[in-house]
Short mmCIF file of C-alpha atoms and ligand atoms in Angstrom, two decimals:
data_model
loop_
_atom_site.label_atom_id
_atom_site.label_comp_id
_atom_site.label_asym_id
_atom_site.label_seq_id
_atom_site.Cartn_x
_atom_site.Cartn_y
_atom_site.Cartn_z
CA MET T 1 20.36 332.56 21.08
CA ALA T 2 17.14 331.75 19.17
CA PHE T 3 14.37 329.83 20.91
CA ASN T 4 13.94 326.34 19.48
CA GLY T 5 10.96 325.21 21.51
CA VAL T 6 10.70 322.61 24.23
CA ASP T 7 9.70 319.25 22.76
CA TYR T 8 11.00 316.37 24.83
CA TYR T 9 8.34 313.93 23.60
CA GLN T 10 8.57 314.83 19.90
CA LEU T 11 5.08 316.28 19.85
CA ASP T 12 6.03 318.14 16.69
CA GLU T 13 5.54 314.84 14.87
CA LEU T 14 1.87 314.97 15.87
CA LEU T 15 1.32 318.38 14.29
CA SER T 16 0.37 318.92 10.66
CA PRO T 17 2.63 321.03 8.43
CA GLU T 18 0.07 323.87 8.64
CA GLU T 19 0.01 323.70 12.45
CA ARG T 20 3.81 323.78 12.61
CA MET T 21 3.86 326.71 10.21
CA VAL T 22 1.39 328.72 12.31
CA ARG T 23 3.40 327.94 15.46
CA ASP T 24 6.70 328.92 13.82
CA THR T 25 5.27 332.13 12.36
CA VAL T 26 3.97 333.29 15.73
CA ARG T 27 7.21 332.21 17.39
CA GLU T 28 9.19 334.36 14.99
CA PHE T 29 6.84 337.30 15.56
CA VAL T 30 7.31 336.99 19.32
CA GLU T 31 11.07 336.69 18.98
CA ASN T 32 11.41 339.70 16.67
CA GLU T 33 8.59 342.00 17.72
CA VAL T 34 7.50 341.19 21.27
CA ILE T 35 10.58 340.20 23.26
CA PRO T 36 12.64 343.29 22.31
CA ILE T 37 9.98 345.70 23.61
CA ILE T 38 8.06 343.88 26.30
CA GLU T 39 10.25 344.56 29.33
CA GLU T 40 10.04 348.30 28.76
CA ALA T 41 6.25 348.10 28.39
CA TYR T 42 6.04 346.01 31.55
CA GLN T 43 8.26 348.36 33.56
CA GLN T 44 6.35 351.42 32.34
CA ALA T 45 2.97 349.64 32.66
CA TYR T 46 1.46 350.08 29.22
CA PHE T 47 0.23 347.73 26.52
CA PRO T 48 2.40 348.02 23.38
CA MET T 49 -0.31 348.99 20.90
CA GLU T 50 2.12 348.84 17.98
CA LEU T 51 1.83 345.05 18.16
CA VAL T 52 -1.89 345.07 17.40
CA PRO T 53 -1.88 345.70 13.61
CA LYS T 54 0.90 343.14 13.24
CA MET T 55 -1.06 340.57 15.23
CA ALA T 56 -4.09 341.27 13.03
CA GLU T 57 -1.99 340.83 9.92
CA LEU T 58 -0.86 337.44 11.21
CA GLY T 59 -4.53 336.48 11.61
CA LEU T 60 -4.32 336.13 15.40
CA PHE T 61 -7.83 337.50 16.08
CA GLY T 62 -10.72 335.12 15.56
CA MET T 63 -8.40 332.42 14.24
CA THR T 64 -10.99 329.65 14.48
CA LEU T 65 -14.03 331.59 13.28
CA PRO T 66 -15.26 331.29 9.66
CA GLN T 67 -13.45 333.04 6.84
CA GLU T 68 -16.70 334.51 5.53
CA TYR T 69 -16.51 336.98 8.46
CA GLY T 70 -12.90 337.90 7.71
CA CYS T 71 -11.62 335.37 10.27
CA GLY T 72 -9.02 332.61 10.05
CA GLY T 73 -11.05 329.41 9.70
CA MET T 74 -8.22 327.49 11.36
CA ASN T 75 -8.43 324.58 13.74
CA ASN T 76 -8.08 324.72 17.52
CA MET T 77 -4.58 323.23 17.46
CA CYS T 78 -3.43 326.30 15.51
CA TYR T 79 -5.23 328.59 17.95
CA GLY T 80 -3.66 326.87 20.96
CA LEU T 81 -0.17 326.89 19.50
CA ALA T 82 -0.50 330.60 18.72
CA MET T 83 -1.56 331.34 22.32
CA GLN T 84 1.38 329.29 23.59
CA GLU T 85 3.82 331.34 21.55
CA LEU T 86 2.26 334.70 22.45
CA GLU T 87 2.44 333.93 26.15
CA ARG T 88 6.08 332.93 25.79
CA GLY T 89 6.44 336.64 25.06
CA ASP T 90 4.14 337.89 27.80
CA SER T 91 0.81 336.93 29.38
CA GLY T 92 -0.47 340.44 28.59
CA VAL T 93 0.01 339.92 24.87
CA ARG T 94 -1.78 336.57 25.00
CA SER T 95 -4.51 338.18 27.12
CA PHE T 96 -5.11 340.79 24.44
CA ALA T 97 -5.58 338.07 21.82
CA SER T 98 -7.69 335.90 24.16
CA VAL T 99 -10.08 338.73 24.93
CA GLN T 100 -10.43 339.90 21.35
CA SER T 101 -10.95 336.38 19.99
CA SER T 102 -12.57 334.25 22.67
CA LEU T 103 -14.43 336.80 24.72
CA VAL T 104 -15.55 339.33 22.11
CA MET T 105 -15.58 337.74 18.66
CA TYR T 106 -16.78 334.35 19.90
CA PRO T 107 -19.93 335.67 21.68
CA ILE T 108 -20.80 337.87 18.70
CA TYR T 109 -20.39 334.85 16.44
CA ALA T 110 -22.15 332.37 18.73
CA TYR T 111 -24.96 334.56 20.09
CA GLY T 112 -25.19 337.55 17.74
CA SER T 113 -27.57 338.19 14.86
CA GLU T 114 -26.31 337.82 11.31
CA GLU T 115 -26.25 341.62 11.08
CA GLN T 116 -24.13 341.89 14.25
CA ARG T 117 -21.71 339.27 12.92
CA ARG T 118 -21.27 341.14 9.64
CA ARG T 119 -20.99 344.51 11.34
CA TRP T 120 -18.41 343.57 13.96
CA LEU T 121 -16.42 340.44 13.14
CA PRO T 122 -14.40 341.62 10.12
CA ARG T 123 -13.41 344.81 11.92
CA LEU T 124 -12.47 342.94 15.09
CA ALA T 125 -10.41 340.49 13.00
CA ASN T 126 -8.39 343.26 11.38
CA ALA T 127 -8.21 345.17 14.71
CA GLU T 128 -9.89 348.26 13.34
CA VAL T 129 -12.07 347.70 16.40
CA ILE T 130 -10.86 346.53 19.82
CA GLY T 131 -13.16 344.75 22.23
CA CYS T 132 -13.45 343.87 25.90
CA PHE T 133 -15.62 341.51 27.96
CA GLY T 134 -17.37 342.69 31.11
CA LEU T 135 -18.56 339.92 33.40
CA THR T 136 -16.81 340.49 36.75
CA GLU T 137 -18.19 343.10 39.14
CA PRO T 138 -16.65 344.60 42.29
CA ASP T 139 -18.71 342.27 44.49
CA TYR T 140 -19.20 339.34 42.10
CA GLY T 141 -16.02 337.68 40.82
CA SER T 142 -16.13 333.90 41.21
CA ASN T 143 -19.90 334.08 41.47
CA PRO T 144 -21.05 335.99 38.36
CA ALA T 145 -24.60 334.67 38.77
CA GLY T 146 -25.03 337.25 41.54
CA MET T 147 -24.28 340.25 39.28
CA ILE T 148 -26.21 343.43 39.95
CA THR T 149 -25.64 345.31 36.68
CA THR T 150 -29.11 345.75 35.29
CA ALA T 151 -30.75 346.47 31.96
CA THR T 152 -34.26 347.90 31.88
CA LYS T 153 -36.43 347.85 28.79
CA ILE T 154 -37.21 351.29 27.33
CA ASP T 155 -38.65 352.37 23.99
CA GLY T 156 -36.27 351.24 21.21
CA GLY T 157 -33.75 349.68 23.56
CA PHE T 158 -32.48 349.33 27.11
CA LEU T 159 -31.13 351.42 29.94
CA LEU T 160 -27.95 349.97 31.47
CA ASN T 161 -26.83 350.66 35.05
CA GLY T 162 -24.03 349.17 37.12
CA ALA T 163 -20.28 348.59 37.08
CA LYS T 164 -17.75 345.99 35.99
CA MET T 165 -14.23 345.65 37.35
CA TRP T 166 -10.91 344.11 36.30
CA ILE T 167 -11.74 344.33 32.61
CA THR T 168 -8.84 343.62 30.24
CA ASN T 169 -8.64 346.22 27.43
CA GLY T 170 -11.58 348.16 28.93
CA SER T 171 -10.15 351.67 28.44
CA ILE T 172 -8.91 351.00 24.91
CA ALA T 173 -11.96 349.12 23.69
CA ASP T 174 -14.33 350.39 21.03
CA VAL T 175 -16.94 347.83 21.99
CA ALA T 176 -17.62 346.05 25.27
CA VAL T 177 -19.53 342.77 25.50
CA VAL T 178 -21.35 343.43 28.78
CA TRP T 179 -23.39 340.93 30.75
CA ALA T 180 -26.33 342.32 32.71
CA LYS T 181 -29.66 341.17 34.11
CA LEU T 182 -32.79 342.01 32.15
CA ASP T 183 -35.91 341.03 34.10
CA GLY T 184 -33.66 338.82 36.24
CA GLU T 185 -32.14 336.94 33.27
CA ILE T 186 -28.47 337.39 32.24
CA ARG T 187 -28.23 338.86 28.72
CA GLY T 188 -25.35 340.16 26.59
CA PHE T 189 -25.15 343.77 25.33
CA LEU T 190 -22.76 345.48 22.93
CA VAL T 191 -21.82 348.76 24.60
CA GLU T 192 -20.00 351.15 22.30
CA LYS T 193 -17.33 353.66 23.23
CA GLY T 194 -18.78 357.17 23.44
CA MET T 195 -22.27 356.09 24.48
CA LYS T 196 -23.58 358.66 26.94
CA GLY T 197 -23.15 357.57 30.56
CA PHE T 198 -20.47 354.95 29.77
CA SER T 199 -16.91 355.40 31.07
CA ALA T 200 -13.96 353.02 31.39
CA PRO T 201 -11.28 354.32 33.77
CA GLU T 202 -8.03 352.39 33.80
CA MET T 203 -6.97 350.58 36.98
CA LYS T 204 -3.39 351.44 37.94
CA ASN T 205 -0.63 350.20 40.24
CA LYS T 206 -0.75 346.50 39.34
CA HIS T 207 2.24 344.34 40.24
CA SER T 208 1.11 341.73 37.71
CA LEU T 209 0.14 341.86 34.02
CA ARG T 210 1.62 345.32 33.79
CA ALA T 211 1.88 345.18 29.99
CA SER T 212 -1.91 344.95 29.76
CA VAL T 213 -4.70 347.47 30.23
CA THR T 214 -7.13 346.64 33.06
CA SER T 215 -10.18 348.84 33.66
CA GLU T 216 -13.45 349.45 35.34
CA LEU T 217 -16.57 349.83 33.21
CA ILE T 218 -19.17 352.21 34.61
CA PHE T 219 -22.73 352.48 33.28
CA GLN T 220 -24.99 355.31 34.37
CA ASP T 221 -28.27 355.24 32.50
CA VAL T 222 -26.54 354.19 29.28
CA GLU T 223 -29.05 353.91 26.44
CA ILE T 224 -28.38 350.75 24.47
CA PRO T 225 -30.26 350.40 21.18
CA GLU T 226 -32.32 347.28 20.61
CA GLU T 227 -29.94 346.09 17.87
CA ASN T 228 -27.06 345.93 20.39
CA LEU T 229 -28.63 343.10 22.40
CA LEU T 230 -27.10 339.69 21.59
CA PRO T 231 -30.37 337.96 20.74
CA ASN T 232 -29.31 334.37 21.33
CA ALA T 233 -27.49 334.71 24.66
CA ARG T 234 -29.78 333.77 27.54
CA GLY T 235 -28.63 332.96 31.06
CA LEU T 236 -25.22 332.45 32.68
CA LYS T 237 -24.46 329.61 30.30
CA ALA T 238 -23.72 332.13 27.50
CA PRO T 239 -20.85 334.01 29.21
CA LEU T 240 -19.58 330.76 30.74
CA SER T 241 -19.36 329.22 27.27
CA CYS T 242 -17.13 332.14 26.23
CA LEU T 243 -14.94 331.43 29.24
CA THR T 244 -14.51 327.87 28.02
CA GLN T 245 -12.99 329.24 24.79
CA ALA T 246 -10.64 331.58 26.64
CA ARG T 247 -9.66 329.05 29.32
CA TYR T 248 -8.67 326.69 26.50
CA GLY T 249 -6.26 329.35 25.18
CA ILE T 250 -4.90 329.98 28.68
CA ALA T 251 -4.11 326.28 29.18
CA TRP T 252 -1.87 326.54 26.10
CA GLY T 253 -0.57 330.00 26.95
CA ALA T 254 0.66 328.98 30.39
CA ILE T 255 2.88 326.38 28.73
CA GLY T 256 4.44 329.19 26.68
CA ALA T 257 5.31 331.17 29.82
CA ALA T 258 6.72 327.99 31.39
CA MET T 259 8.82 327.30 28.28
CA ALA T 260 10.31 330.79 28.43
CA CYS T 261 11.29 330.24 32.08
CA TYR T 262 12.71 326.77 31.41
CA ASP T 263 14.68 327.95 28.39
CA ALA T 264 16.17 330.86 30.33
CA SER T 265 17.04 328.50 33.20
CA VAL T 266 18.85 325.97 31.03
CA LYS T 267 20.91 328.75 29.44
CA TYR T 268 21.67 330.31 32.81
CA ALA T 269 22.49 327.01 34.52
CA THR T 270 24.96 326.01 31.84
CA THR T 271 26.80 329.36 31.84
CA ARG T 272 26.71 330.65 35.42
CA ILE T 273 29.83 329.47 37.28
CA GLN T 274 29.94 328.96 41.04
CA PHE T 275 32.42 326.84 43.01
CA GLY T 276 34.40 326.46 39.77
CA LYS T 277 31.58 324.78 37.82
CA PRO T 278 28.44 325.73 35.93
CA ILE T 279 25.59 325.67 38.46
CA GLY T 280 23.90 323.14 36.12
CA ALA T 281 26.52 320.63 37.28
CA PHE T 282 24.97 320.56 40.76
CA GLN T 283 22.38 317.89 41.41
CA LEU T 284 19.97 320.25 43.13
CA VAL T 285 19.86 322.50 40.06
CA GLN T 286 19.47 319.50 37.75
CA GLU T 287 16.55 318.32 39.83
CA LYS T 288 14.82 321.67 39.29
CA LEU T 289 15.41 321.51 35.53
CA ALA T 290 14.14 317.93 35.38
CA THR T 291 10.98 318.91 37.26
CA MET T 292 10.39 321.83 34.90
CA LEU T 293 10.81 319.72 31.77
CA THR T 294 8.59 316.95 33.13
CA GLU T 295 5.76 319.33 34.00
CA ILE T 296 6.00 321.17 30.67
CA THR T 297 5.84 317.88 28.80
CA LYS T 298 2.78 316.72 30.78
CA GLY T 299 1.11 320.10 30.16
CA GLN T 300 1.83 319.86 26.44
CA LEU T 301 0.22 316.43 26.28
CA LEU T 302 -2.90 317.77 28.01
CA CYS T 303 -3.11 320.63 25.49
CA TRP T 304 -2.58 318.42 22.48
CA ARG T 305 -5.39 316.12 23.54
CA LEU T 306 -7.63 319.05 24.47
CA ALA T 307 -7.20 320.48 20.95
CA LYS T 308 -8.16 317.15 19.39
CA LEU T 309 -11.29 316.93 21.56
CA LYS T 310 -12.20 320.54 20.77
CA ASP T 311 -11.77 320.01 17.03
CA ALA T 312 -13.85 316.83 17.27
CA GLY T 313 -16.59 318.82 19.04
CA THR T 314 -16.60 316.48 22.04
CA LEU T 315 -14.77 318.70 24.51
CA ARG T 316 -16.43 319.18 27.90
CA PRO T 317 -15.90 322.44 29.84
CA GLN T 318 -14.67 320.43 32.83
CA GLN T 319 -11.82 319.03 30.72
CA VAL T 320 -10.77 322.61 29.98
CA SER T 321 -10.89 323.37 33.71
CA LEU T 322 -8.51 320.49 34.40
CA ALA T 323 -5.98 321.82 31.89
CA LYS T 324 -6.31 325.50 32.89
CA ARG T 325 -5.93 324.59 36.56
CA ASN T 326 -2.97 322.28 36.05
CA ASN T 327 -1.05 324.23 33.45
CA VAL T 328 -1.24 327.59 35.18
CA ALA T 329 -0.22 326.02 38.50
CA ILE T 330 2.78 324.23 36.98
CA ALA T 331 3.78 327.32 35.00
CA LEU T 332 3.79 329.35 38.21
CA GLU T 333 5.84 326.68 39.96
CA ILE T 334 8.26 326.57 37.03
CA ALA T 335 8.57 330.38 37.03
CA ARG T 336 9.39 330.30 40.75
CA LEU T 337 12.02 327.58 40.23
CA ALA T 338 13.48 329.62 37.35
CA ARG T 339 13.61 332.71 39.55
CA ASP T 340 15.50 330.68 42.12
CA ILE T 341 17.99 329.26 39.60
CA HIS T 342 18.76 332.79 38.40
CA GLY T 343 19.75 333.90 41.90
CA ALA T 344 19.79 337.69 42.30
CA ASN T 345 19.70 338.09 38.52
CA GLY T 346 16.28 336.47 38.63
CA ILE T 347 14.69 339.58 40.08
CA THR T 348 15.92 341.86 37.29
CA SER T 349 14.45 342.73 33.91
CA GLU T 350 17.58 341.28 32.24
CA TYR T 351 15.78 337.93 32.41
CA PRO T 352 12.10 337.24 31.72
CA VAL T 353 11.43 334.99 34.69
CA MET T 354 10.15 337.37 37.36
CA ARG T 355 7.86 339.10 34.83
CA HIS T 356 6.34 335.73 33.89
CA MET T 357 6.08 334.73 37.55
CA LEU T 358 4.19 337.90 38.46
CA ASN T 359 1.98 337.69 35.36
CA LEU T 360 1.02 334.13 36.22
CA GLU T 361 -0.37 335.29 39.55
CA SER T 362 -3.13 337.04 37.56
CA VAL T 363 -3.54 334.12 35.18
CA LYS T 364 -4.08 331.88 38.21
CA THR T 365 -6.93 334.16 39.33
CA TYR T 366 -8.69 335.20 36.15
CA GLU T 367 -10.93 333.01 34.02
CA GLY T 368 -11.87 331.10 37.18
CA THR T 369 -9.45 330.91 40.10
CA HIS T 370 -7.41 327.76 40.69
CA ASP T 371 -9.78 326.82 43.49
CA ILE T 372 -12.93 327.42 41.44
CA HIS T 373 -11.56 324.97 38.85
CA THR T 374 -10.85 322.53 41.69
CA LEU T 375 -14.53 322.78 42.65
CA ILE T 376 -15.67 322.41 39.03
CA LEU T 377 -13.70 319.15 38.90
CA GLY T 378 -14.96 318.12 42.33
CA ALA T 379 -18.54 318.60 41.21
CA ASP T 380 -17.89 316.62 38.04
CA ILE T 381 -16.29 313.75 39.95
CA THR T 382 -18.84 313.47 42.74
CA GLY T 383 -21.98 314.98 41.26
CA ILE T 384 -22.07 317.25 44.33
CA GLN T 385 -21.39 320.97 43.87
CA ALA T 386 -19.41 322.60 46.67
CA PHE T 387 -19.53 326.26 45.56
CA SER T 388 -22.26 327.17 47.99
CA SER T 389 -24.25 325.47 50.71
P1 LIG E 401 -23.91 326.62 36.99
O1 LIG E 401 -25.29 326.29 37.48
O2 LIG E 401 -22.82 325.65 37.26
O3 LIG E 401 -23.97 326.87 35.41
C1 LIG E 401 -24.97 327.64 34.79
C2 LIG E 401 -25.19 327.07 33.40
O4 LIG E 401 -23.97 327.22 32.62
C3 LIG E 401 -23.49 325.92 32.21
N1 LIG E 401 -22.01 325.99 32.33
C4 LIG E 401 -21.19 326.13 31.29
N2 LIG E 401 -21.43 326.17 29.96
C5 LIG E 401 -20.36 326.33 29.16
N3 LIG E 401 -19.09 326.44 29.61
C6 LIG E 401 -18.82 326.41 30.93
N4 LIG E 401 -17.57 326.54 31.37
C7 LIG E 401 -19.91 326.24 31.84
N5 LIG E 401 -20.00 326.17 33.18
C8 LIG E 401 -21.31 326.01 33.48
C9 LIG E 401 -24.13 324.94 33.15
O5 LIG E 401 -24.23 323.67 32.56
C10 LIG E 401 -25.49 325.57 33.40
O6 LIG E 401 -26.28 325.32 32.26
P2 LIG E 401 -27.87 325.16 32.38
O7 LIG E 401 -28.30 324.70 31.03
O8 LIG E 401 -28.09 324.17 33.47
O9 LIG E 401 -28.38 326.54 32.72
O10 LIG E 401 -23.55 328.08 37.49
P3 LIG E 401 -23.07 328.59 38.92
O11 LIG E 401 -23.71 329.92 39.15
O12 LIG E 401 -23.27 327.53 39.96
O13 LIG E 401 -21.51 328.88 38.70
C11 LIG E 401 -20.60 327.90 38.52
C12 LIG E 401 -19.17 328.48 38.51
C13 LIG E 401 -18.75 328.94 39.91
C14 LIG E 401 -18.28 327.34 38.08
C15 LIG E 401 -19.08 329.67 37.52
O14 LIG E 401 -19.79 330.75 37.96
C16 LIG E 401 -17.65 330.08 37.25
O15 LIG E 401 -16.99 329.53 36.37
N6 LIG E 401 -17.10 331.11 37.99
C17 LIG E 401 -15.82 331.69 37.68
C18 LIG E 401 -16.04 333.05 37.06
C19 LIG E 401 -14.99 333.36 36.02
O16 LIG E 401 -14.28 332.51 35.52
N7 LIG E 401 -14.92 334.61 35.63
C20 LIG E 401 -14.06 335.01 34.56
C21 LIG E 401 -14.36 336.42 34.11
S1 LIG E 401 -13.66 336.82 32.53
C22 LIG E 401 -12.02 336.91 32.80
O17 LIG E 401 -11.49 336.62 33.80
C23 LIG E 401 -11.24 337.34 31.64
S2 LIG E 401 -9.54 337.43 31.87
C24 LIG E 401 -9.15 337.69 30.25
C25 LIG E 401 -7.73 337.84 29.96
O18 LIG E 401 -7.17 338.93 30.21
O19 LIG E 401 -7.17 336.88 29.37
P1 LIG E 402 -13.19 336.25 44.59
O1 LIG E 402 -14.27 335.58 43.83
O2 LIG E 402 -13.56 337.22 45.64
O3 LIG E 402 -12.28 335.11 45.24
C1 LIG E 402 -11.33 335.39 46.30
C2 LIG E 402 -10.79 334.06 46.80
O4 LIG E 402 -11.87 333.28 47.34
C3 LIG E 402 -10.16 333.20 45.70
O5 LIG E 402 -9.05 332.49 46.22
C4 LIG E 402 -11.27 332.20 45.35
O6 LIG E 402 -10.77 330.99 44.81
C5 LIG E 402 -11.92 332.02 46.71
N1 LIG E 402 -13.31 331.57 46.57
C6 LIG E 402 -14.35 332.26 46.05
N2 LIG E 402 -15.47 331.51 46.08
C7 LIG E 402 -15.12 330.33 46.63
C8 LIG E 402 -15.83 329.11 46.92
N3 LIG E 402 -17.12 328.96 46.65
N4 LIG E 402 -15.14 328.10 47.50
C9 LIG E 402 -13.81 328.22 47.75
N5 LIG E 402 -13.08 329.33 47.50
C10 LIG E 402 -13.75 330.37 46.95
N6 LIG E 402 -13.06 339.71 34.45
C11 LIG E 402 -13.82 339.99 33.37
O7 LIG E 402 -15.04 339.87 33.40
N7 LIG E 402 -13.24 340.42 32.21
C12 LIG E 402 -11.90 340.58 32.09
O8 LIG E 402 -11.41 340.95 31.01
C13 LIG E 402 -11.09 340.32 33.22
N8 LIG E 402 -9.74 340.55 33.16
C14 LIG E 402 -9.00 340.42 34.30
C15 LIG E 402 -7.66 340.82 34.27
C16 LIG E 402 -6.88 340.74 35.44
C17 LIG E 402 -5.49 341.22 35.43
C18 LIG E 402 -7.45 340.20 36.62
C19 LIG E 402 -6.63 340.05 37.86
C20 LIG E 402 -8.77 339.81 36.64
C21 LIG E 402 -9.55 339.93 35.49
N9 LIG E 402 -10.92 339.61 35.51
C22 LIG E 402 -11.72 339.87 34.41
C23 LIG E 402 -11.58 339.24 36.76
C24 LIG E 402 -11.36 337.78 37.16
O9 LIG E 402 -12.09 336.92 36.37
C25 LIG E 402 -11.73 337.64 38.63
O10 LIG E 402 -10.73 338.32 39.38
C26 LIG E 402 -11.85 336.20 39.08
O11 LIG E 402 -12.97 335.59 38.49
C27 LIG E 402 -11.94 336.06 40.61
O12 LIG E 402 -12.85 336.96 41.15
P2 LIG E 402 -12.43 337.88 42.41
O13 LIG E 402 -11.15 338.55 42.07
O14 LIG E 402 -13.59 338.75 42.72
O15 LIG E 402 -12.12 336.91 43.58
#
């Protein structure tokens, strides 16, 4: 049965025809191209690369960046709706698009030279080039300010030393946006595949986000030419501003995963018979469905408003934190309820719910853990930061 969306509050009426068209196009792509192959990719733990050219053709990379760089020039509502639909397929597919767009193309656009923009953005948009974003280190996750990856000035460029960990797309990337300290200040570098001393081994044996490549990045005296420094990125604010873009997409994406779980649950509850009735006839099951629908609807309203603020240019990073924190938490709760409603079937790959549930465990952690976003909000409310003493 085709997926018709979850729209209890008629939010479709608030979307423009173009926004609805983008949403429906990505929905169809997910239905026809992602859902039929994703369970196999998840079970076998690989990212289905055949999706990448199709995603590029749909304009899913750099959707909001200017058309003069081969990008989409669309608004943030379109971007959010696309992320929602991709994550209805799988968080790994949305992750791929988030990284390419928000964490690689955005910093090159926002902090790169005109030459860097022209060299990289069109090829990232059409997926001739794949990118990754290296901020996290083995000993510095929530606290990237402490990073120990270092760049040293040499003739004509820089020498890069250190390591990054948990990097989405690392092993398949042609270019890595890497954050490192140069004379104590955080700067951004474009590290290209094949540079001497650079390796990106894949991290294996994940129980979550299995249809996504996660890697280490290792730098041993890697010579980075001068022209690969992002000239306008100075300090932690630069990578954190990229995270704001990606966290925005995650807030939308989590709703997609929740919708998939809710949709599967409604279908299951109305067809699975126990005690002579569909299980959806029992009040306890209805209560779970009502909770799911309520939380999805609240999450959708947050995203809709967030998109309007982002398009108006008045969005604050803390508002993105509120939505990322809330929507991922409710999506995880909804996935767990869905798993429960599906009984034993809920643990199998016949149904998407356990895959979404396990994926969401990563989504809760990356791009700022749930608790880090709690502290970001706490600091905004009280004016007192509680990250460190
Ligand atoms: P703090 O002093 O608070 O901030 C330093 C400067 O940055 C500014 N700022 C932001 N700017 C834009 N967007 C944001 N979200 C910003 N957050 C802070 C801030 O105003 C300040 O500016 P200025 O002018 O005063 O210098 O920095 P802090 O060291 O105290 O850290 C704060 C904290 C803990 C919130 C931050 O470090 C943080 O967010 N930690 C979480 C780390 C994180 O999210 N890592 C994600 C890695 S990438 C990833 O996970 C990709 S997954 C991809 C996928 O597969 O989808
Ligand atoms: P830690 O920071 O060690 O946190 C451990 C626990 O301690 C958490 O519960 C946290 O909330 C808590 N904690 C930490 N500090 C505080 C505090 N001050 N107060 C209260 N509690 C605290 N990173 C990238 O740079 N690029 C990527 O592409 C990328 N992709 C990823 C893909 C996957 C699948 C995963 C799982 C991670 C990815 N990450 C990536 C890394 C991710 O951003 C980090 O895992 C995340 O920021 C948390 O860091 P950590 O795992 O080191 O946990």
